[in-house]
């Protein structure tokens, strides 16, 4: 740790999650998995915007020399009187450093406001706030209140952004005051832990995943066998660690100790452990196939989210569709492909809604894999564009879910590892088929990468945009082609 400005608020929060994280950061940072930059970028953008919530404000510029930030803050507090807001006001006391997102100064008193880009409050945010309260009070500040400001998911943008509606501010003064002794104890423990010269012994626990998945997860879980309680689908994370601490770790342990599991979870473990044959119930699969009629329209959307909605009618973090792929399967075996990818930097919703109305008749059988997502997207487009609503809602109402035979375990194999997600089902049905291998795609291998890639197109050169757009089309195209192949396999086993 930085000798002089040892423990910052972010380090304190890491230490509260697990003190070993800070030790690892200091001594073995090469073992950390890289984080998602887009989360940090969102936090920065939201933080910058929130500065205007209380009107005029003065920013304490970031400086590697934290002492400069502290002295700038002191000057700003002393040189003016009356109500004002200082962003990134910085304080130091006995090895503890914090920059307050927004410090409201009212004469002799001040209020701390911590800004979060999420739509709800996590316990760790209160720890963060308590640390700041502790440091400021030790610095002799008279604190009137301590609050958390976060995004209000019910806000709907119309015209100019309304910061007083986009953000909600909640007072946590009393909760934070009750935590001050805890802060002192935590700081002592974190410091003690940091004194270890050898890697400290710290067993894995729920804190490896809550409140955030730790960057050292893979390193600290390296002793876990390949098939373990951590692989059981649908089992609560807290249960996984509870069983782990009871010594129930491998599938063999599960078979021997019989912990409480659902029928599906037990089936996953037993199928794997006893190498049971595939479960295929043709009559049930046929019942599902009989609900479909040609031509079949295989549909898949890609969406992205904006913490700060850029366009009218959007809520924070609403799923915004920007792309779809459509494979049309005819009874004679012909396969047509259509696709849509919105222009970058525009509101994609109207264009995608119009394209859907052109590509989809109102009376055809539409297939989606996990249809609730596609149905939600179509409903939100119908709400946004009443003139297209009847058509869009007809498409929605025509959707059948290709996931059903797998979800109901009418087709289950060991390779599906207890999951009915297409990312497990597809390789289980077509092992080692390079044509269906998402890993062989360039740049975009899953929905998360597609969202980030589309949102970032605006920051790229025309050549880069062309390449990424091509990769986006390939990725989404594979999603619906995979559905065609999954359906073909269902038909094959019913012959
Ligand atoms: S993986 Fe778990 S034990 Fe390891 S440093 Fe992270 S939180 Fe601590």
GROMACS .gro file of C-alpha atoms and ligand atoms in nm:
model
  503
    1UNK     CA    1   0.000   0.000   0.000
    2UNK     CA    2   0.102   0.358  -0.059
    3UNK     CA    3   0.292   0.434   0.262
    4UNK     CA    4   0.159   0.784   0.319
    5UNK     CA    5  -0.196   0.761   0.179
    6UNK     CA    6  -0.243   0.392   0.258
    7UNK     CA    7  -0.612   0.314   0.269
    8UNK     CA    8  -0.852   0.484   0.027
    9UNK     CA    9  -1.229   0.432   0.032
   10UNK     CA   10  -1.217   0.186  -0.258
   11UNK     CA   11  -0.940  -0.013  -0.088
   12UNK     CA   12  -1.137  -0.006   0.236
   13UNK     CA   13  -1.440  -0.153   0.056
   14UNK     CA   14  -1.223  -0.426  -0.097
   15UNK     CA   15  -1.085  -0.498   0.250
   16UNK     CA   16  -1.438  -0.522   0.391
   17UNK     CA   17  -1.526  -0.775   0.120
   18UNK     CA   18  -1.211  -0.975   0.198
   19UNK     CA   19  -0.880  -0.845   0.337
   20UNK     CA   20  -0.690  -1.089   0.117
   21UNK     CA   21  -0.792  -0.893  -0.193
   22UNK     CA   22  -0.568  -0.604  -0.085
   23UNK     CA   23  -0.284  -0.841   0.000
   24UNK     CA   24  -0.316  -0.999  -0.343
   25UNK     CA   25  -0.326  -0.655  -0.508
   26UNK     CA   26   0.005  -0.572  -0.339
   27UNK     CA   27   0.188  -0.903  -0.379
   28UNK     CA   28   0.028  -1.113  -0.655
   29UNK     CA   29  -0.168  -0.876  -0.877
   30UNK     CA   30  -0.067  -1.077  -1.184
   31UNK     CA   31  -0.321  -1.342  -1.070
   32UNK     CA   32  -0.614  -1.099  -1.110
   33UNK     CA   33  -0.867  -1.148  -1.386
   34UNK     CA   34  -0.915  -0.835  -1.594
   35UNK     CA   35  -1.226  -0.635  -1.504
   36UNK     CA   36  -1.490  -0.496  -1.736
   37UNK     CA   37  -1.383  -0.141  -1.830
   38UNK     CA   38  -1.736  -0.048  -1.935
   39UNK     CA   39  -1.852  -0.070  -1.570
   40UNK     CA   40  -1.583   0.179  -1.468
   41UNK     CA   41  -1.664   0.408  -1.761
   42UNK     CA   42  -2.034   0.408  -1.668
   43UNK     CA   43  -1.944   0.495  -1.308
   44UNK     CA   44  -1.726   0.785  -1.425
   45UNK     CA   45  -1.993   0.921  -1.661
   46UNK     CA   46  -2.264   0.901  -1.395
   47UNK     CA   47  -2.031   1.060  -1.137
   48UNK     CA   48  -1.949   1.351  -1.371
   49UNK     CA   49  -2.317   1.410  -1.445
   50UNK     CA   50  -2.420   1.392  -1.079
   51UNK     CA   51  -2.196   1.689  -1.000
   52UNK     CA   52  -2.461   1.916  -1.148
   53UNK     CA   53  -2.738   1.782  -0.922
   54UNK     CA   54  -2.695   2.060  -0.667
   55UNK     CA   55  -2.618   2.326  -0.929
   56UNK     CA   56  -2.282   2.507  -0.937
   57UNK     CA   57  -1.989   2.312  -0.796
   58UNK     CA   58  -1.613   2.332  -0.770
   59UNK     CA   59  -1.403   2.032  -0.860
   60UNK     CA   60  -1.088   1.932  -0.676
   61UNK     CA   61  -0.882   1.819  -0.972
   62UNK     CA   62  -0.739   1.467  -0.955
   63UNK     CA   63  -0.371   1.464  -0.875
   64UNK     CA   64  -0.132   1.176  -0.819
   65UNK     CA   65  -0.006   1.389  -0.533
   66UNK     CA   66  -0.294   1.327  -0.292
   67UNK     CA   67  -0.152   1.588  -0.055
   68UNK     CA   68  -0.226   1.851  -0.321
   69UNK     CA   69  -0.589   1.733  -0.340
   70UNK     CA   70  -0.617   1.758   0.040
   71UNK     CA   71  -0.468   2.109   0.051
   72UNK     CA   72  -0.686   2.226  -0.242
   73UNK     CA   73  -0.991   2.101  -0.052
   74UNK     CA   74  -0.885   2.281   0.266
   75UNK     CA   75  -0.842   2.605   0.072
   76UNK     CA   76  -1.183   2.571  -0.096
   77UNK     CA   77  -1.356   2.506   0.235
   78UNK     CA   78  -1.185   2.799   0.408
   79UNK     CA   79  -1.181   3.065   0.140
   80UNK     CA   80  -1.555   3.085   0.080
   81UNK     CA   81  -1.851   3.107   0.310
   82UNK     CA   82  -2.213   3.005   0.252
   83UNK     CA   83  -2.370   2.713   0.071
   84UNK     CA   84  -2.160   2.541  -0.195
   85UNK     CA   85  -2.074   2.204  -0.341
   86UNK     CA   86  -1.724   2.068  -0.378
   87UNK     CA   87  -1.674   1.762  -0.598
   88UNK     CA   88  -1.397   1.517  -0.504
   89UNK     CA   89  -1.328   1.701  -0.178
   90UNK     CA   90  -1.032   1.507  -0.035
   91UNK     CA   91  -0.937   1.429   0.325
   92UNK     CA   92  -0.655   1.249   0.499
   93UNK     CA   93  -0.620   1.122   0.851
   94UNK     CA   94  -0.367   0.876   0.992
   95UNK     CA   95  -0.312   0.674   0.675
   96UNK     CA   96  -0.675   0.693   0.564
   97UNK     CA   97  -0.763   0.891   0.251
   98UNK     CA   98  -1.095   0.962   0.087
   99UNK     CA   99  -1.234   1.180  -0.188
  100UNK     CA  100  -1.601   1.263  -0.132
  101UNK     CA  101  -1.802   1.257  -0.456
  102UNK     CA  102  -2.001   1.563  -0.351
  103UNK     CA  103  -1.939   1.760  -0.034
  104UNK     CA  104  -2.213   2.009   0.046
  105UNK     CA  105  -2.076   2.282   0.265
  106UNK     CA  106  -2.327   2.478   0.471
  107UNK     CA  107  -2.139   2.730   0.685
  108UNK     CA  108  -1.964   2.534   0.962
  109UNK     CA  109  -2.129   2.206   0.868
  110UNK     CA  110  -2.108   1.975   0.571
  111UNK     CA  111  -2.297   1.687   0.411
  112UNK     CA  112  -2.141   1.389   0.238
  113UNK     CA  113  -2.303   1.259  -0.082
  114UNK     CA  114  -2.170   0.938  -0.236
  115UNK     CA  115  -2.280   0.880  -0.598
  116UNK     CA  116  -2.348   0.532  -0.736
  117UNK     CA  117  -2.437   0.438  -1.093
  118UNK     CA  118  -2.661   0.150  -0.984
  119UNK     CA  119  -3.038   0.161  -0.940
  120UNK     CA  120  -3.037   0.013  -0.592
  121UNK     CA  121  -2.835   0.035  -0.274
  122UNK     CA  122  -2.595  -0.242  -0.174
  123UNK     CA  123  -2.468  -0.288   0.181
  124UNK     CA  124  -2.113  -0.217   0.067
  125UNK     CA  125  -2.218   0.136  -0.038
  126UNK     CA  126  -2.310   0.205   0.323
  127UNK     CA  127  -1.967   0.077   0.432
  128UNK     CA  128  -1.813   0.315   0.178
  129UNK     CA  129  -2.014   0.605   0.321
  130UNK     CA  130  -1.930   0.508   0.680
  131UNK     CA  131  -1.558   0.513   0.595
  132UNK     CA  132  -1.592   0.866   0.457
  133UNK     CA  133  -1.789   0.981   0.759
  134UNK     CA  134  -1.519   0.834   0.985
  135UNK     CA  135  -1.230   1.004   0.802
  136UNK     CA  136  -1.404   1.343   0.781
  137UNK     CA  137  -1.507   1.338   1.145
  138UNK     CA  138  -1.148   1.253   1.244
  139UNK     CA  139  -1.040   1.552   1.034
  140UNK     CA  140  -1.261   1.770   1.253
  141UNK     CA  141  -1.543   1.826   1.004
  142UNK     CA  142  -1.889   1.882   1.148
  143UNK     CA  143  -2.107   1.643   0.949
  144UNK     CA  144  -2.474   1.719   0.918
  145UNK     CA  145  -2.570   1.422   0.700
  146UNK     CA  146  -2.439   1.136   0.489
  147UNK     CA  147  -2.638   1.026   0.183
  148UNK     CA  148  -2.625   0.793  -0.111
  149UNK     CA  149  -2.728   0.922  -0.452
  150UNK     CA  150  -2.817   0.661  -0.712
  151UNK     CA  151  -3.007   0.626  -1.036
  152UNK     CA  152  -3.385   0.605  -1.024
  153UNK     CA  153  -3.489   0.327  -1.262
  154UNK     CA  154  -3.844   0.468  -1.292
  155UNK     CA  155  -3.719   0.787  -1.459
  156UNK     CA  156  -3.827   0.819  -1.823
  157UNK     CA  157  -3.646   1.071  -2.035
  158UNK     CA  158  -3.842   1.334  -2.225
  159UNK     CA  159  -3.639   1.622  -2.367
  160UNK     CA  160  -3.354   1.756  -2.153
  161UNK     CA  161  -3.217   1.531  -1.881
  162UNK     CA  162  -3.376   1.616  -1.546
  163UNK     CA  163  -3.110   1.540  -1.287
  164UNK     CA  164  -3.355   1.577  -0.999
  165UNK     CA  165  -3.559   1.293  -1.149
  166UNK     CA  166  -3.273   1.079  -1.283
  167UNK     CA  167  -3.114   1.060  -0.938
  168UNK     CA  168  -3.259   0.978  -0.602
  169UNK     CA  169  -3.085   1.082  -0.278
  170UNK     CA  170  -3.135   0.877   0.038
  171UNK     CA  171  -3.019   0.975   0.385
  172UNK     CA  172  -2.809   0.716   0.571
  173UNK     CA  173  -2.676   0.937   0.852
  174UNK     CA  174  -2.806   0.726   1.141
  175UNK     CA  175  -2.704   0.393   0.985
  176UNK     CA  176  -2.357   0.526   0.913
  177UNK     CA  177  -2.311   0.668   1.265
  178UNK     CA  178  -2.387   0.322   1.404
  179UNK     CA  179  -2.107   0.179   1.191
  180UNK     CA  180  -1.821   0.402   1.306
  181UNK     CA  181  -1.682   0.152   1.558
  182UNK     CA  182  -1.704  -0.114   1.286
  183UNK     CA  183  -1.496   0.108   1.056
  184UNK     CA  184  -1.227   0.138   1.322
  185UNK     CA  185  -1.224  -0.240   1.376
  186UNK     CA  186  -1.217  -0.310   1.004
  187UNK     CA  187  -0.926  -0.072   0.946
  188UNK     CA  188  -0.729  -0.244   1.224
  189UNK     CA  189  -0.799  -0.589   1.078
  190UNK     CA  190  -0.716  -0.484   0.723
  191UNK     CA  191  -0.384  -0.339   0.838
  192UNK     CA  192  -0.298  -0.651   1.036
  193UNK     CA  193  -0.369  -0.863   0.733
  194UNK     CA  194  -0.144  -0.646   0.519
  195UNK     CA  195   0.151  -0.722   0.747
  196UNK     CA  196   0.168  -1.081   0.621
  197UNK     CA  197   0.487  -1.142   0.430
  198UNK     CA  198   0.372  -1.487   0.311
  199UNK     CA  199   0.043  -1.548   0.130
  200UNK     CA  200  -0.218  -1.537   0.410
  201UNK     CA  201  -0.436  -1.838   0.475
  202UNK     CA  202  -0.789  -1.740   0.389
  203UNK     CA  203  -1.042  -1.997   0.283
  204UNK     CA  204  -1.286  -1.919   0.005
  205UNK     CA  205  -1.629  -1.799   0.119
  206UNK     CA  206  -1.938  -1.616   0.002
  207UNK     CA  207  -1.729  -1.295  -0.008
  208UNK     CA  208  -1.555  -1.436  -0.319
  209UNK     CA  209  -1.876  -1.359  -0.509
  210UNK     CA  210  -2.070  -1.109  -0.297
  211UNK     CA  211  -2.103  -0.814  -0.336
  212UNK     CA  212  -1.880  -0.854  -0.644
  213UNK     CA  213  -1.704  -1.148  -0.802
  214UNK     CA  214  -1.346  -1.116  -0.685
  215UNK     CA  215  -1.072  -1.073  -0.944
  216UNK     CA  216  -0.880  -1.355  -0.772
  217UNK     CA  217  -1.169  -1.602  -0.788
  218UNK     CA  218  -0.992  -1.844  -1.023
  219UNK     CA  219  -0.669  -1.831  -0.826
  220UNK     CA  220  -0.829  -1.891  -0.485
  221UNK     CA  221  -1.062  -2.163  -0.621
  222UNK     CA  222  -0.785  -2.355  -0.795
  223UNK     CA  223  -0.816  -2.645  -0.546
  224UNK     CA  224  -1.180  -2.707  -0.640
  225UNK     CA  225  -1.224  -3.022  -0.852
  226UNK     CA  226  -1.354  -2.997  -1.208
  227UNK     CA  227  -1.709  -3.107  -1.117
  228UNK     CA  228  -1.813  -2.960  -0.784
  229UNK     CA  229  -2.100  -2.799  -0.592
  230UNK     CA  230  -1.997  -2.475  -0.763
  231UNK     CA  231  -2.112  -2.624  -1.095
  232UNK     CA  232  -2.461  -2.719  -0.979
  233UNK     CA  233  -2.703  -2.508  -1.179
  234UNK     CA  234  -2.967  -2.310  -0.994
  235UNK     CA  235  -2.813  -2.368  -0.651
  236UNK     CA  236  -2.795  -2.048  -0.445
  237UNK     CA  237  -2.441  -1.915  -0.410
  238UNK     CA  238  -2.477  -1.911  -0.031
  239UNK     CA  239  -2.575  -2.283  -0.039
  240UNK     CA  240  -2.270  -2.368  -0.251
  241UNK     CA  241  -2.037  -2.222   0.012
  242UNK     CA  242  -2.242  -2.375   0.295
  243UNK     CA  243  -2.193  -2.721   0.142
  244UNK     CA  244  -1.828  -2.647   0.064
  245UNK     CA  245  -1.762  -2.561   0.430
  246UNK     CA  246  -1.935  -2.887   0.529
  247UNK     CA  247  -1.682  -3.072   0.315
  248UNK     CA  248  -1.932  -3.146   0.037
  249UNK     CA  249  -1.727  -3.034  -0.260
  250UNK     CA  250  -1.696  -3.286  -0.544
  251UNK     CA  251  -1.987  -3.461  -0.715
  252UNK     CA  252  -1.869  -3.774  -0.534
  253UNK     CA  253  -1.917  -3.590  -0.200
  254UNK     CA  254  -2.266  -3.488  -0.314
  255UNK     CA  255  -2.361  -3.849  -0.397
  256UNK     CA  256  -2.223  -3.965  -0.061
  257UNK     CA  257  -2.359  -3.689   0.166
  258UNK     CA  258  -2.692  -3.625  -0.011
  259UNK     CA  259  -2.731  -3.252   0.065
  260UNK     CA  260  -3.067  -3.092  -0.011
  261UNK     CA  261  -3.098  -3.045  -0.388
  262UNK     CA  262  -3.387  -3.012  -0.631
  263UNK     CA  263  -3.471  -3.306  -0.859
  264UNK     CA  264  -3.310  -3.131  -1.156
  265UNK     CA  265  -2.994  -3.056  -0.961
  266UNK     CA  266  -2.970  -3.414  -0.843
  267UNK     CA  267  -3.023  -3.531  -1.200
  268UNK     CA  268  -2.734  -3.310  -1.312
  269UNK     CA  269  -2.499  -3.458  -1.052
  270UNK     CA  270  -2.609  -3.819  -1.098
  271UNK     CA  271  -2.605  -3.807  -1.479
  272UNK     CA  272  -2.252  -3.675  -1.465
  273UNK     CA  273  -2.119  -3.893  -1.185
  274UNK     CA  274  -2.270  -4.224  -1.301
  275UNK     CA  275  -2.218  -4.133  -1.666
  276UNK     CA  276  -2.587  -4.198  -1.731
  277UNK     CA  277  -2.715  -4.223  -2.088
  278UNK     CA  278  -2.887  -3.927  -2.252
  279UNK     CA  279  -3.250  -3.860  -2.159
  280UNK     CA  280  -3.456  -3.829  -2.478
  281UNK     CA  281  -3.835  -3.854  -2.463
  282UNK     CA  282  -3.941  -3.851  -2.833
  283UNK     CA  283  -4.318  -3.839  -2.769
  284UNK     CA  284  -4.279  -3.524  -2.554
  285UNK     CA  285  -4.045  -3.362  -2.807
  286UNK     CA  286  -4.293  -3.447  -3.082
  287UNK     CA  287  -4.571  -3.275  -2.885
  288UNK     CA  288  -4.358  -2.961  -2.892
  289UNK     CA  289  -4.273  -2.996  -3.263
  290UNK     CA  290  -4.644  -3.035  -3.343
  291UNK     CA  291  -4.707  -2.684  -3.211
  292UNK     CA  292  -4.482  -2.536  -3.484
  293UNK     CA  293  -4.584  -2.466  -3.845
  294UNK     CA  294  -4.386  -2.366  -4.153
  295UNK     CA  295  -4.240  -2.128  -4.250
  296UNK     CA  296  -4.049  -2.090  -3.924
  297UNK     CA  297  -3.903  -1.752  -3.837
  298UNK     CA  298  -3.603  -1.797  -3.604
  299UNK     CA  299  -3.546  -1.465  -3.427
  300UNK     CA  300  -3.273  -1.334  -3.199
  301UNK     CA  301  -3.219  -0.978  -3.070
  302UNK     CA  302  -2.910  -0.806  -2.938
  303UNK     CA  303  -2.959  -0.516  -2.699
  304UNK     CA  304  -2.751  -0.264  -2.509
  305UNK     CA  305  -2.820  -0.044  -2.208
  306UNK     CA  306  -2.751   0.314  -2.110
  307UNK     CA  307  -2.725   0.416  -1.746
  308UNK     CA  308  -2.807   0.770  -1.859
  309UNK     CA  309  -3.081   0.740  -2.122
  310UNK     CA  310  -2.984   0.936  -2.431
  311UNK     CA  311  -3.317   0.923  -2.610
  312UNK     CA  312  -3.676   1.016  -2.533
  313UNK     CA  313  -3.898   0.751  -2.379
  314UNK     CA  314  -3.607   0.548  -2.236
  315UNK     CA  315  -3.554   0.448  -1.875
  316UNK     CA  316  -3.204   0.407  -1.724
  317UNK     CA  317  -3.059   0.064  -1.808
  318UNK     CA  318  -3.354  -0.024  -2.034
  319UNK     CA  319  -3.269  -0.293  -2.288
  320UNK     CA  320  -3.240  -0.112  -2.623
  321UNK     CA  321  -3.255  -0.343  -2.926
  322UNK     CA  322  -3.001  -0.255  -3.195
  323UNK     CA  323  -2.975  -0.576  -3.396
  324UNK     CA  324  -3.162  -0.888  -3.494
  325UNK     CA  325  -3.096  -1.195  -3.701
  326UNK     CA  326  -3.371  -1.389  -3.874
  327UNK     CA  327  -3.343  -1.732  -4.033
  328UNK     CA  328  -3.655  -1.833  -4.226
  329UNK     CA  329  -3.692  -2.207  -4.256
  330UNK     CA  330  -3.928  -2.335  -4.526
  331UNK     CA  331  -4.096  -2.673  -4.533
  332UNK     CA  332  -3.893  -2.779  -4.840
  333UNK     CA  333  -3.570  -2.721  -4.644
  334UNK     CA  334  -3.482  -2.382  -4.796
  335UNK     CA  335  -3.318  -2.142  -4.552
  336UNK     CA  336  -3.328  -1.764  -4.596
  337UNK     CA  337  -3.134  -1.519  -4.382
  338UNK     CA  338  -3.227  -1.159  -4.304
  339UNK     CA  339  -3.065  -0.928  -4.057
  340UNK     CA  340  -3.072  -0.578  -3.917
  341UNK     CA  341  -2.797  -0.379  -3.748
  342UNK     CA  342  -2.868  -0.017  -3.654
  343UNK     CA  343  -2.636   0.266  -3.746
  344UNK     CA  344  -2.406   0.350  -3.458
  345UNK     CA  345  -2.469   0.664  -3.254
  346UNK     CA  346  -2.840   0.679  -3.336
  347UNK     CA  347  -3.157   0.583  -3.153
  348UNK     CA  348  -3.201   0.238  -3.310
  349UNK     CA  349  -3.556   0.169  -3.198
  350UNK     CA  350  -3.767   0.317  -3.478
  351UNK     CA  351  -3.550   0.170  -3.753
  352UNK     CA  352  -3.546  -0.177  -3.595
  353UNK     CA  353  -3.923  -0.166  -3.535
  354UNK     CA  354  -3.989  -0.076  -3.899
  355UNK     CA  355  -3.751  -0.343  -4.023
  356UNK     CA  356  -3.924  -0.606  -3.806
  357UNK     CA  357  -4.260  -0.508  -3.954
  358UNK     CA  358  -4.115  -0.551  -4.303
  359UNK     CA  359  -3.946  -0.886  -4.237
  360UNK     CA  360  -4.214  -1.056  -4.027
  361UNK     CA  361  -4.569  -1.121  -4.150
  362UNK     CA  362  -4.824  -1.105  -3.868
  363UNK     CA  363  -4.934  -1.467  -3.903
  364UNK     CA  364  -4.616  -1.675  -3.906
  365UNK     CA  365  -4.470  -1.902  -3.643
  366UNK     CA  366  -4.177  -1.726  -3.474
  367UNK     CA  367  -3.917  -1.917  -3.275
  368UNK     CA  368  -3.694  -1.768  -3.007
  369UNK     CA  369  -3.467  -1.938  -2.756
  370UNK     CA  370  -3.577  -1.821  -2.410
  371UNK     CA  371  -3.861  -1.619  -2.555
  372UNK     CA  372  -3.931  -1.395  -2.254
  373UNK     CA  373  -3.646  -1.168  -2.365
  374UNK     CA  374  -3.765  -1.136  -2.728
  375UNK     CA  375  -4.123  -1.084  -2.608
  376UNK     CA  376  -4.015  -0.804  -2.372
  377UNK     CA  377  -3.819  -0.629  -2.648
  378UNK     CA  378  -4.117  -0.643  -2.887
  379UNK     CA  379  -4.353  -0.515  -2.617
  380UNK     CA  380  -4.128  -0.216  -2.538
  381UNK     CA  381  -4.101  -0.132  -2.910
  382UNK     CA  382  -4.480  -0.154  -2.940
  383UNK     CA  383  -4.516   0.086  -2.645
  384UNK     CA  384  -4.267   0.329  -2.801
  385UNK     CA  385  -4.435   0.326  -3.146
  386UNK     CA  386  -4.815   0.298  -3.119
  387UNK     CA  387  -4.854   0.316  -3.500
  388UNK     CA  388  -4.659  -0.014  -3.529
  389UNK     CA  389  -4.794  -0.168  -3.209
  390UNK     CA  390  -5.049  -0.407  -3.365
  391UNK     CA  391  -4.787  -0.557  -3.596
  392UNK     CA  392  -4.517  -0.582  -3.330
  393UNK     CA  393  -4.754  -0.738  -3.075
  394UNK     CA  394  -4.869  -0.992  -3.334
  395UNK     CA  395  -4.506  -1.099  -3.384
  396UNK     CA  396  -4.471  -1.122  -3.007
  397UNK     CA  397  -4.785  -1.331  -2.968
  398UNK     CA  398  -4.667  -1.572  -3.239
  399UNK     CA  399  -4.344  -1.664  -3.060
  400UNK     CA  400  -4.283  -2.022  -2.951
  401UNK     CA  401  -3.991  -2.107  -2.723
  402UNK     CA  402  -3.733  -2.351  -2.860
  403UNK     CA  403  -3.594  -2.384  -2.510
  404UNK     CA  404  -3.899  -2.578  -2.382
  405UNK     CA  405  -3.787  -2.938  -2.460
  406UNK     CA  406  -3.456  -2.868  -2.286
  407UNK     CA  407  -3.604  -2.674  -1.997
  408UNK     CA  408  -3.850  -2.960  -1.934
  409UNK     CA  409  -3.562  -3.208  -1.964
  410UNK     CA  410  -3.730  -3.400  -2.245
  411UNK     CA  411  -3.383  -3.386  -2.395
  412UNK     CA  412  -3.097  -3.390  -2.149
  413UNK     CA  413  -2.738  -3.504  -2.177
  414UNK     CA  414  -2.446  -3.501  -1.940
  415UNK     CA  415  -2.271  -3.242  -2.157
  416UNK     CA  416  -2.549  -2.986  -2.088
  417UNK     CA  417  -2.416  -2.970  -1.731
  418UNK     CA  418  -2.756  -2.900  -1.582
  419UNK     CA  419  -2.817  -2.599  -1.805
  420UNK     CA  420  -3.076  -2.542  -2.077
  421UNK     CA  421  -2.907  -2.227  -2.205
  422UNK     CA  422  -2.830  -2.251  -2.577
  423UNK     CA  423  -2.462  -2.191  -2.496
  424UNK     CA  424  -2.461  -2.536  -2.324
  425UNK     CA  425  -2.725  -2.710  -2.534
  426UNK     CA  426  -2.565  -2.635  -2.872
  427UNK     CA  427  -2.218  -2.785  -2.805
  428UNK     CA  428  -2.388  -3.078  -2.631
  429UNK     CA  429  -2.591  -3.151  -2.945
  430UNK     CA  430  -2.308  -3.074  -3.190
  431UNK     CA  431  -1.978  -3.138  -3.012
  432UNK     CA  432  -1.667  -3.016  -3.195
  433UNK     CA  433  -1.858  -2.866  -3.487
  434UNK     CA  434  -1.643  -2.569  -3.598
  435UNK     CA  435  -1.937  -2.416  -3.785
  436UNK     CA  436  -2.124  -2.380  -3.455
  437UNK     CA  437  -1.831  -2.286  -3.233
  438UNK     CA  438  -1.869  -1.937  -3.080
  439UNK     CA  439  -1.502  -1.945  -2.976
  440UNK     CA  440  -1.396  -1.943  -3.340
  441UNK     CA  441  -1.569  -1.607  -3.397
  442UNK     CA  442  -1.363  -1.291  -3.399
  443UNK     CA  443  -1.411  -1.016  -3.138
  444UNK     CA  444  -1.767  -1.105  -3.033
  445UNK     CA  445  -1.844  -1.434  -2.861
  446UNK     CA  446  -2.141  -1.355  -2.637
  447UNK     CA  447  -2.421  -1.104  -2.584
  448UNK     CA  448  -2.221  -0.894  -2.337
  449UNK     CA  449  -1.944  -0.840  -2.590
  450UNK     CA  450  -2.201  -0.757  -2.859
  451UNK     CA  451  -2.359  -0.487  -2.636
  452UNK     CA  452  -2.024  -0.326  -2.549
  453UNK     CA  453  -1.900  -0.345  -2.908
  454UNK     CA  454  -2.210  -0.171  -3.043
  455UNK     CA  455  -2.210   0.098  -2.772
  456UNK     CA  456  -1.840   0.167  -2.843
  457UNK     CA  457  -1.874   0.193  -3.221
  458UNK     CA  458  -1.907   0.572  -3.191
  459UNK     CA  459  -1.550   0.591  -3.059
  460UNK     CA  460  -1.398   0.397  -3.349
  461UNK     CA  461  -1.250   0.482  -3.688
  462UNK     CA  462  -1.455   0.402  -4.003
  463UNK     CA  463  -1.231   0.100  -4.074
  464UNK     CA  464  -1.274  -0.032  -3.719
  465UNK     CA  465  -1.649   0.027  -3.737
  466UNK     CA  466  -1.670  -0.179  -4.055
  467UNK     CA  467  -1.483  -0.471  -3.897
  468UNK     CA  468  -1.686  -0.465  -3.575
  469UNK     CA  469  -2.015  -0.439  -3.762
  470UNK     CA  470  -1.914  -0.743  -3.967
  471UNK     CA  471  -1.831  -0.933  -3.648
  472UNK     CA  472  -2.161  -0.831  -3.489
  473UNK     CA  473  -2.352  -0.965  -3.790
  474UNK     CA  474  -2.161  -1.292  -3.781
  475UNK     CA  475  -2.226  -1.335  -3.409
  476UNK     CA  476  -2.600  -1.267  -3.421
  477UNK     CA  477  -2.632  -1.471  -3.741
  478UNK     CA  478  -2.478  -1.769  -3.563
  479UNK     CA  479  -2.736  -1.733  -3.284
  480UNK     CA  480  -3.029  -1.797  -3.518
  481UNK     CA  481  -2.841  -2.052  -3.729
  482UNK     CA  482  -2.775  -2.239  -3.405
  483UNK     CA  483  -3.151  -2.242  -3.343
  484UNK     CA  484  -3.211  -2.395  -3.687
  485UNK     CA  485  -2.959  -2.669  -3.602
  486UNK     CA  486  -3.110  -2.730  -3.257
  487UNK     CA  487  -3.453  -2.774  -3.413
  488UNK     CA  488  -3.306  -3.010  -3.674
  489UNK     CA  489  -3.166  -3.226  -3.394
  490UNK     CA  490  -3.506  -3.236  -3.221
  491UNK     CA  491  -3.664  -3.355  -3.544
  492UNK     CA  492  -3.391  -3.613  -3.595
  493UNK     CA  493  -3.448  -3.780  -3.259
  494UNK     CA  494  -3.822  -3.804  -3.329
  495UNK     CA  495  -3.785  -3.988  -3.658
  496LIG     S1  496  -1.117  -1.504  -0.418
  496LIG    FE1  497  -1.213  -1.499  -0.217
  496LIG     S2  498  -1.054  -1.555  -0.073
  496LIG    FE2  499  -0.953  -1.502  -0.263
  496LIG     S3  500  -0.900  -1.285  -0.236
  496LIG    FE3  501  -1.094  -1.294  -0.342
  496LIG     S4  502  -1.251  -1.281  -0.186
  496LIG    FE4  503  -1.057  -1.332  -0.084
   0.00000   0.00000   0.00000
